[in-house]
Each structure stands twice: as structure tokens, then as C-alpha cells.
């Protein structure tokens, strides 16, 4: 793990060289582990800033969403779903063909959330990558908007992000342990999102197919997913389809690190709670990405992530929905001819020796995501 630095005269965040970073048991700190790094302040008048990873602030998100609004896209809606304890916006984006907004029309919904843990800034870059792709004129994005309603909450814990917290909210809560019974007073943003999801789940016209919560991981490399464990083997096999397809499309996504669990400590997470609430046609995942680096197939040298590297993973996540819906005959392949495999940011080969599953999922199934 290597921190990033910028200064007045060099305003772009850069990673420190790994050779200058040390991680060791320190006798001065009761043999607890300490990370330290060597750095030369080479310009007398510069102000230097250091960060654990590339920051993505609440203010940056607001500027980004305002710029999207100014484009007046008929397939993008931004609304304030609620307010945080300190009265910051909880934004909800809806990206879809406006014809899907008719209340009488049946809808296939993909729900994405990020930054429930405020220190996990890579999640915001991934989320922006997803949004940038879905609002673009790319042929795959156009087909997806015609078939799917994307609901995105890009910053679930705006107070924690604003205050610089690593894991908790303003009041010290890990919001990702309170999905079972969020308080409208203590966890207002979580309460608002849960209410919306429960409401959609009760709507017979809505098929909530995916819930994906985006996080960052401090010890693992690559991108990977966590999923739930089910009693029915066939449901577990269907749940594994999306990660397998993503592995084909994103060279930094690791299928071997993707795991399915139901440990008690995660019971209050979005992935676990919604996995129990939604029916067996909905799948819930946590998408994790390393704070630092990834390994590609056949390589032994980790590649440090950049801001664009995180956003590229987001774009590949968005594009994988097309592969998924094509596989399940929910999108007509003739609508996308010539635009599919040649346009991914990754390669079409499988990675780390993992090949995509070819099992089909029933066409009337919903799908969801997980939580860390």
C-alpha cells in the first residue's frame, strides 16, 4: 500500500514509490504494526497534502452531478432522496429511457449504492465510471437504457465523507451494519434508501434484479465480489453468472477472490439484509476493489490503480449488464450486433484462469448484489 501526494505546484495526486514505504512491527508502539514512508519536501513554498488513496469528496460529487444536470438528458433524472443528519443531500440518479418512467409499465431495475463507508473513495470513482458510461451515446449504453432502469445512490454516507471519516457516520455508526432497522433520526440516509427499495420490491410492476453496493478493500488486490449463500444450489449457480461475465470483461477483476458467505458479523449489511428480503430472482452483491493495485493474468507485478483505472472498472461493470441480459435472452442480440465484444475496456479473454459460466438464468428472474 502506498499513499498519494500532491502539492501546490504539482496539483495532480501521485502515488509515492513503493520502495519508500515501510510496514513493520514498531517497538515504540507495543509492537503494533506501523506504516511509515520517506518523503523529501523539495520546494520551500509548496503546501503538500497526503492521502491514503485518491480523495473523492462530497463537493466533487455535487459539482459532477450538477454538470450532468446541465446536459438536460431526457434519460437522466436527479432527485434528492433525503438529507443527512447535517442536512447534506442524499442524491438518487435514475438512468433509463423515459418511456420506462410510466407507472403502468413493467420495469427491470438495477440498484447501485456507494460510499456507505466514507473512507473507501475508490467506490466513488467506480460509481462515476458506471454513470459516465450509462449516460453516454455508446451503443451498449443506449440498449441498456432501453431495457433497464438504473437507480444509483452515489454517496450513501455524505456526512462521513465530508468529515473525513474512514468507516462511520457523523454519530459514529457503521451504517453498513444497520440495514435491518435503520433509524430515521440516527441513520436518515440509510433509512431513505431502504424505504425506497422496500417500496419498489412491493410494486408488482417492478422487478428488482440487482443490488450492488460498491466498496474498497485495504488488504486484497484487484476487484472482486462478495455474495450470499443459498440453500438451493441452482440459485447459487445463477448468482455466480454476473461475476463470471465481469471477469471476462475486466482484466483487473478476480473471480478467484470472489466469495459467497453468510457469516453473522455481516448480517446487518445491505447485501445480507436485502438478500433475505428480496425474492429468489434478485441477487445482491458487494463489489470490492483494492485501495492499491491489481494483478493481471500471467503477471507477478502488481499494477497500481489510478483514478481512471477505477473508473474503467466501473465502465466494465456497466457493460457487463448487456452480456448478462443477452445471455438470458432478455435483450435481443440483433439489437447490439457489431458493438459488443470489440468495445470493452478490458479484453475478451478470461482472467486468472477463470472462464465464464455458460449456464443460463431464467428470463423472468430478478438479480441483486452484496454488501461488505
Short mmCIF file of C-alpha atoms in Angstrom, two decimals:
data_model
loop_
_atom_site.label_atom_id
_atom_site.label_comp_id
_atom_site.label_asym_id
_atom_site.label_seq_id
_atom_site.Cartn_x
_atom_site.Cartn_y
_atom_site.Cartn_z
CA UNK A 1 0.00 0.00 0.00
CA UNK A 2 1.40 3.38 -0.99
CA UNK A 3 -0.11 6.78 -0.08
CA UNK A 4 -0.71 9.55 -2.62
CA UNK A 5 0.66 13.10 -2.52
CA UNK A 6 0.10 16.40 -4.23
CA UNK A 7 1.47 19.91 -3.72
CA UNK A 8 0.73 23.48 -4.74
CA UNK A 9 2.95 23.31 -7.83
CA UNK A 10 2.03 19.70 -8.66
CA UNK A 11 -1.74 19.53 -8.09
CA UNK A 12 -2.29 16.05 -9.57
CA UNK A 13 -2.33 13.24 -6.99
CA UNK A 14 0.61 10.84 -7.41
CA UNK A 15 1.47 7.62 -5.59
CA UNK A 16 4.65 7.55 -3.58
CA UNK A 17 7.21 5.00 -4.81
CA UNK A 18 6.59 1.69 -3.04
CA UNK A 19 10.30 1.45 -2.18
CA UNK A 20 9.85 4.48 0.09
CA UNK A 21 7.05 2.86 2.14
CA UNK A 22 7.68 0.65 5.18
CA UNK A 23 5.31 -1.56 7.15
CA UNK A 24 6.65 -3.14 10.32
CA UNK A 25 6.08 -4.03 13.97
CA UNK A 26 7.23 -0.99 15.88
CA UNK A 27 8.85 -1.41 19.35
CA UNK A 28 7.80 2.16 20.18
CA UNK A 29 4.15 1.22 19.73
CA UNK A 30 3.98 -2.04 21.73
CA UNK A 31 4.99 -3.99 18.62
CA UNK A 32 1.84 -2.99 16.80
CA UNK A 33 2.12 -2.57 13.05
CA UNK A 34 3.05 0.88 11.77
CA UNK A 35 3.25 2.20 8.23
CA UNK A 36 5.79 4.91 7.58
CA UNK A 37 7.22 6.47 4.46
CA UNK A 38 10.17 8.59 3.45
CA UNK A 39 9.46 11.82 1.61
CA UNK A 40 11.58 14.78 0.55
CA UNK A 41 9.93 18.20 0.72
CA UNK A 42 11.76 19.67 -2.22
CA UNK A 43 10.06 23.05 -2.65
CA UNK A 44 10.18 25.54 0.18
CA UNK A 45 6.97 27.43 -0.65
CA UNK A 46 4.76 24.48 -1.62
CA UNK A 47 1.94 23.18 0.56
CA UNK A 48 1.91 19.37 0.48
CA UNK A 49 -1.07 17.08 1.04
CA UNK A 50 -1.05 13.33 1.63
CA UNK A 51 -3.92 10.86 1.38
CA UNK A 52 -4.46 7.13 1.89
CA UNK A 53 -5.97 6.93 -1.59
CA UNK A 54 -7.23 9.34 -4.24
CA UNK A 55 -9.84 11.51 -2.49
CA UNK A 56 -13.36 11.86 -3.87
CA UNK A 57 -15.15 14.49 -1.83
CA UNK A 58 -18.80 15.37 -1.26
CA UNK A 59 -18.13 18.69 -3.03
CA UNK A 60 -16.66 16.88 -6.04
CA UNK A 61 -19.77 14.72 -6.29
CA UNK A 62 -22.07 17.76 -6.13
CA UNK A 63 -20.13 19.51 -8.92
CA UNK A 64 -20.21 16.34 -11.01
CA UNK A 65 -23.96 15.81 -10.57
CA UNK A 66 -24.64 19.50 -11.30
CA UNK A 67 -22.68 19.19 -14.56
CA UNK A 68 -24.76 16.14 -15.51
CA UNK A 69 -27.98 18.05 -14.82
CA UNK A 70 -26.86 20.92 -17.06
CA UNK A 71 -26.75 18.50 -20.01
CA UNK A 72 -30.57 18.16 -19.82
CA UNK A 73 -30.54 14.49 -20.80
CA UNK A 74 -34.07 13.15 -21.07
CA UNK A 75 -32.93 9.73 -19.83
CA UNK A 76 -31.31 11.07 -16.61
CA UNK A 77 -33.18 12.22 -13.53
CA UNK A 78 -31.53 13.55 -10.37
CA UNK A 79 -33.57 13.86 -7.20
CA UNK A 80 -32.95 14.45 -3.52
CA UNK A 81 -33.96 11.23 -1.82
CA UNK A 82 -33.35 12.69 1.64
CA UNK A 83 -30.94 14.63 3.84
CA UNK A 84 -28.15 13.52 6.15
CA UNK A 85 -28.02 14.39 9.86
CA UNK A 86 -26.07 17.55 8.96
CA UNK A 87 -28.52 18.31 6.12
CA UNK A 88 -26.36 17.24 3.19
CA UNK A 89 -28.02 15.91 0.06
CA UNK A 90 -28.69 12.23 -0.45
CA UNK A 91 -28.78 12.08 -4.24
CA UNK A 92 -30.61 9.48 -6.32
CA UNK A 93 -30.00 9.16 -10.06
CA UNK A 94 -32.41 7.36 -12.37
CA UNK A 95 -30.97 6.48 -15.78
CA UNK A 96 -33.32 4.92 -18.31
CA UNK A 97 -35.36 5.54 -21.43
CA UNK A 98 -38.08 7.99 -20.29
CA UNK A 99 -40.73 5.54 -21.56
CA UNK A 100 -39.88 3.32 -18.55
CA UNK A 101 -40.99 6.05 -16.13
CA UNK A 102 -44.65 5.33 -16.92
CA UNK A 103 -46.02 3.90 -13.66
CA UNK A 104 -48.13 1.33 -15.50
CA UNK A 105 -45.16 -0.13 -17.35
CA UNK A 106 -43.24 -3.12 -16.04
CA UNK A 107 -39.69 -2.24 -15.06
CA UNK A 108 -36.47 -4.20 -14.70
CA UNK A 109 -34.38 -2.36 -12.06
CA UNK A 110 -30.66 -2.40 -11.24
CA UNK A 111 -29.89 -0.60 -7.94
CA UNK A 112 -26.36 0.61 -7.14
CA UNK A 113 -25.05 2.29 -3.97
CA UNK A 114 -21.58 3.54 -2.99
CA UNK A 115 -19.66 5.22 -0.14
CA UNK A 116 -21.56 3.77 2.82
CA UNK A 117 -18.00 3.58 4.21
CA UNK A 118 -16.77 7.13 3.60
CA UNK A 119 -13.04 6.39 3.52
CA UNK A 120 -13.43 3.97 0.61
CA UNK A 121 -13.03 6.63 -2.08
CA UNK A 122 -12.29 4.17 -4.95
CA UNK A 123 -16.00 3.27 -4.75
CA UNK A 124 -16.89 6.77 -5.96
CA UNK A 125 -14.59 6.52 -8.97
CA UNK A 126 -16.17 3.17 -9.88
CA UNK A 127 -19.64 4.67 -9.43
CA UNK A 128 -18.75 7.63 -11.66
CA UNK A 129 -17.42 5.21 -14.27
CA UNK A 130 -20.77 3.40 -14.24
CA UNK A 131 -22.71 6.67 -14.52
CA UNK A 132 -20.48 8.14 -17.25
CA UNK A 133 -20.96 5.04 -19.36
CA UNK A 134 -24.72 4.74 -18.83
CA UNK A 135 -25.38 8.38 -19.82
CA UNK A 136 -23.08 8.19 -22.86
CA UNK A 137 -24.05 7.69 -26.50
CA UNK A 138 -22.24 4.36 -26.61
CA UNK A 139 -24.48 1.81 -28.43
CA UNK A 140 -24.36 -0.57 -25.46
CA UNK A 141 -25.46 2.21 -23.09
CA UNK A 142 -28.36 3.08 -25.40
CA UNK A 143 -29.54 -0.55 -25.50
CA UNK A 144 -29.27 -0.85 -21.70
CA UNK A 145 -31.32 2.33 -21.18
CA UNK A 146 -34.00 0.91 -23.48
CA UNK A 147 -34.34 -2.25 -21.39
CA UNK A 148 -33.30 -1.45 -17.80
CA UNK A 149 -33.96 1.21 -15.15
CA UNK A 150 -30.74 2.07 -13.29
CA UNK A 151 -31.16 3.58 -9.80
CA UNK A 152 -27.89 4.91 -8.35
CA UNK A 153 -27.17 6.41 -4.91
CA UNK A 154 -23.57 7.60 -5.37
CA UNK A 155 -22.90 8.67 -1.76
CA UNK A 156 -24.81 6.87 0.99
CA UNK A 157 -22.87 8.50 3.85
CA UNK A 158 -22.33 12.16 2.83
CA UNK A 159 -21.62 13.39 6.40
CA UNK A 160 -18.90 10.77 6.89
CA UNK A 161 -17.30 11.71 3.56
CA UNK A 162 -17.44 15.44 4.33
CA UNK A 163 -15.92 14.96 7.80
CA UNK A 164 -13.13 12.70 6.56
CA UNK A 165 -14.25 9.62 8.49
CA UNK A 166 -12.93 6.26 7.38
CA UNK A 167 -15.83 3.95 8.22
CA UNK A 168 -18.53 5.63 10.28
CA UNK A 169 -21.19 8.33 10.05
CA UNK A 170 -21.27 11.68 11.88
CA UNK A 171 -22.58 9.94 15.01
CA UNK A 172 -20.11 7.06 14.93
CA UNK A 173 -22.33 4.41 13.32
CA UNK A 174 -21.11 1.91 10.74
CA UNK A 175 -24.18 2.35 8.53
CA UNK A 176 -23.44 -0.95 6.83
CA UNK A 177 -24.44 -2.79 10.00
CA UNK A 178 -27.85 -1.13 10.40
CA UNK A 179 -29.85 -2.23 7.37
CA UNK A 180 -32.15 -4.41 9.47
CA UNK A 181 -33.64 -1.49 11.42
CA UNK A 182 -32.24 1.92 10.37
CA UNK A 183 -33.41 4.89 12.42
CA UNK A 184 -34.83 7.91 10.53
CA UNK A 185 -33.12 10.06 13.17
CA UNK A 186 -29.71 8.40 13.54
CA UNK A 187 -29.36 6.83 10.05
CA UNK A 188 -31.59 9.01 7.83
CA UNK A 189 -29.80 8.30 4.53
CA UNK A 190 -29.85 4.54 5.06
CA UNK A 191 -33.48 4.71 6.18
CA UNK A 192 -34.46 6.59 3.00
CA UNK A 193 -32.70 4.13 0.68
CA UNK A 194 -34.13 1.10 2.47
CA UNK A 195 -37.64 2.59 2.27
CA UNK A 196 -37.26 3.11 -1.48
CA UNK A 197 -36.01 -0.45 -2.06
CA UNK A 198 -38.78 -1.97 0.08
CA UNK A 199 -41.35 0.14 -1.78
CA UNK A 200 -40.02 -0.99 -5.18
CA UNK A 201 -39.96 -4.60 -4.03
CA UNK A 202 -43.66 -4.38 -3.13
CA UNK A 203 -44.59 -2.91 -6.53
CA UNK A 204 -45.86 -5.70 -8.81
CA UNK A 205 -44.70 -3.69 -11.84
CA UNK A 206 -41.07 -3.60 -10.60
CA UNK A 207 -38.59 -6.44 -10.94
CA UNK A 208 -35.62 -5.51 -8.73
CA UNK A 209 -32.95 -7.69 -10.30
CA UNK A 210 -29.60 -6.46 -8.99
CA UNK A 211 -28.49 -4.66 -5.87
CA UNK A 212 -24.78 -3.84 -5.93
CA UNK A 213 -23.02 -2.00 -3.10
CA UNK A 214 -19.58 -0.66 -4.02
CA UNK A 215 -16.69 -0.71 -1.52
CA UNK A 216 -12.89 -0.65 -1.38
CA UNK A 217 -10.65 -3.22 0.31
CA UNK A 218 -7.47 -2.47 2.26
CA UNK A 219 -5.69 -5.84 2.04
CA UNK A 220 -6.81 -7.63 -1.14
CA UNK A 221 -5.76 -6.80 -4.68
CA UNK A 222 -7.97 -6.48 -7.78
CA UNK A 223 -11.70 -6.04 -7.99
CA UNK A 224 -13.87 -8.90 -6.70
CA UNK A 225 -17.32 -9.59 -5.29
CA UNK A 226 -18.97 -10.95 -2.17
CA UNK A 227 -22.27 -12.78 -2.49
CA UNK A 228 -24.76 -14.66 -0.37
CA UNK A 229 -25.14 -18.38 0.32
CA UNK A 230 -28.43 -20.06 -0.55
CA UNK A 231 -29.89 -23.44 0.31
CA UNK A 232 -30.88 -24.04 -3.32
CA UNK A 233 -27.84 -24.96 -5.38
CA UNK A 234 -29.42 -23.72 -8.62
CA UNK A 235 -29.91 -20.23 -7.15
CA UNK A 236 -26.26 -20.14 -6.12
CA UNK A 237 -25.21 -21.09 -9.63
CA UNK A 238 -27.36 -18.33 -11.10
CA UNK A 239 -25.84 -15.85 -8.67
CA UNK A 240 -22.35 -16.71 -9.95
CA UNK A 241 -23.16 -15.76 -13.56
CA UNK A 242 -22.64 -11.99 -13.29
CA UNK A 243 -19.19 -12.18 -11.59
CA UNK A 244 -18.08 -14.70 -14.24
CA UNK A 245 -19.15 -12.39 -17.04
CA UNK A 246 -17.46 -9.42 -15.37
CA UNK A 247 -14.25 -11.44 -15.09
CA UNK A 248 -14.27 -11.86 -18.86
CA UNK A 249 -14.66 -8.15 -19.46
CA UNK A 250 -12.42 -6.57 -16.83
CA UNK A 251 -8.75 -7.65 -16.71
CA UNK A 252 -8.47 -6.39 -13.11
CA UNK A 253 -11.46 -8.38 -11.79
CA UNK A 254 -10.59 -11.57 -9.89
CA UNK A 255 -13.05 -14.45 -9.91
CA UNK A 256 -10.79 -16.45 -7.58
CA UNK A 257 -11.17 -13.75 -4.89
CA UNK A 258 -14.95 -13.64 -5.30
CA UNK A 259 -16.60 -15.45 -2.37
CA UNK A 260 -20.07 -16.30 -1.11
CA UNK A 261 -20.73 -16.26 2.64
CA UNK A 262 -23.29 -15.76 5.39
CA UNK A 263 -21.16 -15.03 8.47
CA UNK A 264 -23.09 -13.49 11.37
CA UNK A 265 -20.97 -10.33 11.59
CA UNK A 266 -22.27 -9.25 8.15
CA UNK A 267 -25.95 -9.80 8.97
CA UNK A 268 -26.69 -6.03 9.08
CA UNK A 269 -25.11 -5.27 5.71
CA UNK A 270 -27.05 -4.30 2.61
CA UNK A 271 -26.01 -7.44 0.77
CA UNK A 272 -27.13 -9.77 3.57
CA UNK A 273 -30.30 -7.92 4.55
CA UNK A 274 -31.58 -7.41 1.01
CA UNK A 275 -30.54 -10.94 0.08
CA UNK A 276 -33.03 -12.13 2.68
CA UNK A 277 -35.72 -9.56 1.87
CA UNK A 278 -35.88 -9.86 -1.91
CA UNK A 279 -37.15 -12.97 -3.65
CA UNK A 280 -35.05 -15.66 -5.28
CA UNK A 281 -34.95 -13.83 -8.61
CA UNK A 282 -32.98 -10.94 -7.09
CA UNK A 283 -29.25 -11.07 -6.43
CA UNK A 284 -27.29 -8.87 -4.06
CA UNK A 285 -23.53 -8.31 -4.31
CA UNK A 286 -20.81 -6.26 -2.72
CA UNK A 287 -18.33 -5.09 -5.34
CA UNK A 288 -14.89 -4.60 -3.77
CA UNK A 289 -11.80 -3.02 -5.29
CA UNK A 290 -8.30 -2.74 -3.90
CA UNK A 291 -7.13 0.58 -2.50
CA UNK A 292 -3.83 -0.03 -4.21
CA UNK A 293 -3.26 -2.44 -7.08
CA UNK A 294 -4.28 -5.34 -9.29
CA UNK A 295 -2.62 -8.32 -10.92
CA UNK A 296 -3.47 -9.34 -14.46
CA UNK A 297 -3.35 -12.88 -15.78
CA UNK A 298 0.16 -14.28 -16.00
CA UNK A 299 1.75 -11.26 -14.29
CA UNK A 300 3.61 -11.17 -10.98
CA UNK A 301 3.97 -7.38 -10.83
CA UNK A 302 1.02 -5.53 -9.27
CA UNK A 303 -0.26 -2.57 -11.28
CA UNK A 304 -1.17 0.40 -9.05
CA UNK A 305 -4.70 1.70 -9.57
CA UNK A 306 -5.23 5.23 -10.87
CA UNK A 307 -8.40 7.32 -10.78
CA UNK A 308 -9.07 6.33 -14.38
CA UNK A 309 -8.31 2.68 -13.60
CA UNK A 310 -11.12 2.68 -11.04
CA UNK A 311 -13.48 4.42 -13.46
CA UNK A 312 -12.60 1.90 -16.17
CA UNK A 313 -13.70 -0.91 -13.85
CA UNK A 314 -16.99 0.97 -13.39
CA UNK A 315 -17.46 1.21 -17.14
CA UNK A 316 -16.83 -2.52 -17.49
CA UNK A 317 -19.35 -3.28 -14.73
CA UNK A 318 -21.97 -1.26 -16.62
CA UNK A 319 -21.22 -3.01 -19.91
CA UNK A 320 -21.40 -6.45 -18.33
CA UNK A 321 -25.14 -5.97 -17.76
CA UNK A 322 -25.60 -6.26 -21.52
CA UNK A 323 -23.76 -9.59 -21.59
CA UNK A 324 -25.91 -10.78 -18.70
CA UNK A 325 -29.21 -9.83 -20.28
CA UNK A 326 -28.17 -11.20 -23.66
CA UNK A 327 -27.22 -14.49 -22.01
CA UNK A 328 -30.69 -14.72 -20.52
CA UNK A 329 -32.42 -13.74 -23.75
CA UNK A 330 -33.77 -10.56 -22.18
CA UNK A 331 -32.10 -8.36 -24.79
CA UNK A 332 -32.27 -9.23 -28.48
CA UNK A 333 -28.72 -9.87 -29.71
CA UNK A 334 -29.58 -8.42 -33.11
CA UNK A 335 -30.02 -5.00 -31.47
CA UNK A 336 -26.37 -4.97 -30.45
CA UNK A 337 -24.57 -6.61 -33.39
CA UNK A 338 -21.14 -5.19 -34.04
CA UNK A 339 -20.92 -3.29 -30.76
CA UNK A 340 -20.38 -5.92 -28.10
CA UNK A 341 -17.10 -7.72 -27.60
CA UNK A 342 -14.96 -5.24 -29.51
CA UNK A 343 -15.82 -2.26 -27.31
CA UNK A 344 -14.86 -3.25 -23.78
CA UNK A 345 -12.09 -1.53 -21.87
CA UNK A 346 -10.76 -4.93 -20.89
CA UNK A 347 -10.05 -7.96 -23.03
CA UNK A 348 -12.49 -10.65 -24.01
CA UNK A 349 -10.21 -13.39 -22.71
CA UNK A 350 -10.78 -14.93 -19.30
CA UNK A 351 -8.53 -13.81 -16.46
CA UNK A 352 -6.53 -15.67 -13.85
CA UNK A 353 -7.53 -18.95 -15.44
CA UNK A 354 -11.25 -18.39 -14.78
CA UNK A 355 -13.68 -18.80 -17.65
CA UNK A 356 -17.21 -17.51 -17.81
CA UNK A 357 -20.01 -19.85 -16.90
CA UNK A 358 -22.37 -20.67 -19.71
CA UNK A 359 -25.40 -21.59 -17.59
CA UNK A 360 -28.44 -19.55 -18.46
CA UNK A 361 -30.65 -17.89 -15.91
CA UNK A 362 -34.39 -17.97 -16.33
CA UNK A 363 -35.54 -14.98 -18.31
CA UNK A 364 -38.12 -13.84 -15.74
CA UNK A 365 -35.60 -13.81 -12.91
CA UNK A 366 -34.50 -10.77 -10.93
CA UNK A 367 -30.96 -10.27 -9.68
CA UNK A 368 -29.17 -8.45 -6.82
CA UNK A 369 -25.87 -7.50 -5.12
CA UNK A 370 -23.82 -7.74 -1.93
CA UNK A 371 -22.57 -5.77 0.98
CA UNK A 372 -19.31 -5.80 2.93
#
